[in-house]
Amino acid sequence: MQLTKTIKVQLYPSASDIEKFEETQQQFLNACNFVSTYIFDHDFELGQTTLHNALYHQIRQDFGL
């Protein structure tokens, strides 16, 4: 049997950590918008494997994710 524990912790990030996190959030948002545009432009192809094969390397390259 596997037991999962959830704990609540308070994080105190530095100003530079906050800035890096916000940059990562923005890049994630940009990547999501990119994927959304791709889906709309390609007849709503929603297959996970199809999207992965079409977009993975470009997202890594363009957005650094």
CSV table of C-alpha atoms in Angstrom, one decimal:
chain,number,residue,atom,x,y,z
A,1,MET,CA,0.0,0.0,0.0
A,2,GLN,CA,1.3,3.5,-0.9
A,3,LEU,CA,0.7,6.3,1.5
A,4,THR,CA,0.7,9.9,0.4
A,5,LYS,CA,1.2,12.8,2.8
A,6,THR,CA,0.3,16.3,2.0
A,7,ILE,CA,2.0,19.1,4.0
A,8,LYS,CA,1.5,22.8,3.9
A,9,VAL,CA,4.7,24.9,3.9
A,10,GLN,CA,5.4,28.6,3.6
A,11,LEU,CA,8.0,29.6,1.0
A,12,TYR,CA,10.1,32.7,1.3
A,13,PRO,CA,11.7,33.1,-2.2
A,14,SER,CA,14.3,35.7,-2.8
A,15,ALA,CA,13.5,38.6,-5.2
A,16,SER,CA,15.6,36.9,-7.9
A,17,ASP,CA,13.7,33.6,-7.4
A,18,ILE,CA,10.4,35.5,-7.8
A,19,GLU,CA,11.6,37.1,-11.0
A,20,LYS,CA,12.7,33.7,-12.4
A,21,PHE,CA,9.4,32.1,-11.5
A,22,GLU,CA,7.4,35.0,-13.1
A,23,GLU,CA,9.5,34.6,-16.3
A,24,THR,CA,8.8,30.9,-16.3
A,25,GLN,CA,5.1,31.5,-15.9
A,26,GLN,CA,5.1,34.0,-18.8
A,27,GLN,CA,7.0,31.5,-21.0
A,28,PHE,CA,4.5,28.8,-20.1
A,29,LEU,CA,1.6,31.1,-21.0
A,30,ASN,CA,3.2,31.9,-24.3
A,31,ALA,CA,3.7,28.2,-25.0
A,32,CYS,CA,0.0,27.5,-24.2
A,33,ASN,CA,-1.1,30.3,-26.5
A,34,PHE,CA,1.2,28.8,-29.2
A,35,VAL,CA,-0.3,25.4,-28.8
A,36,SER,CA,-3.8,26.8,-28.9
A,37,THR,CA,-3.1,28.7,-32.1
A,38,TYR,CA,-1.7,25.5,-33.6
A,39,ILE,CA,-4.8,23.5,-32.7
A,40,PHE,CA,-7.1,26.2,-34.2
A,41,ASP,CA,-5.0,26.3,-37.4
A,42,HIS,CA,-5.0,22.5,-37.8
A,43,ASP,CA,-8.7,21.6,-37.6
A,44,PHE,CA,-8.7,21.0,-33.9
A,45,GLU,CA,-6.4,18.0,-33.9
A,46,LEU,CA,-6.4,17.1,-30.2
A,47,GLY,CA,-4.5,13.7,-30.2
A,48,GLN,CA,-1.8,13.9,-27.5
A,49,THR,CA,0.7,12.0,-29.5
A,50,THR,CA,0.0,14.0,-32.7
A,51,LEU,CA,0.4,17.3,-30.8
A,52,HIS,CA,3.6,16.1,-29.1
A,53,ASN,CA,5.2,15.0,-32.3
A,54,ALA,CA,4.3,18.2,-34.0
A,55,LEU,CA,5.2,20.7,-31.3
A,56,TYR,CA,7.6,19.3,-28.7
A,57,HIS,CA,10.9,20.3,-30.2
A,58,GLN,CA,9.6,23.7,-31.4
A,59,ILE,CA,8.2,24.6,-27.9
A,60,ARG,CA,11.5,23.5,-26.3
A,61,GLN,CA,13.5,25.7,-28.8
A,62,ASP,CA,11.2,28.7,-28.9
A,63,PHE,CA,10.2,28.9,-25.2
A,64,GLY,CA,13.0,27.2,-23.4
A,65,LEU,CA,10.6,24.9,-21.6
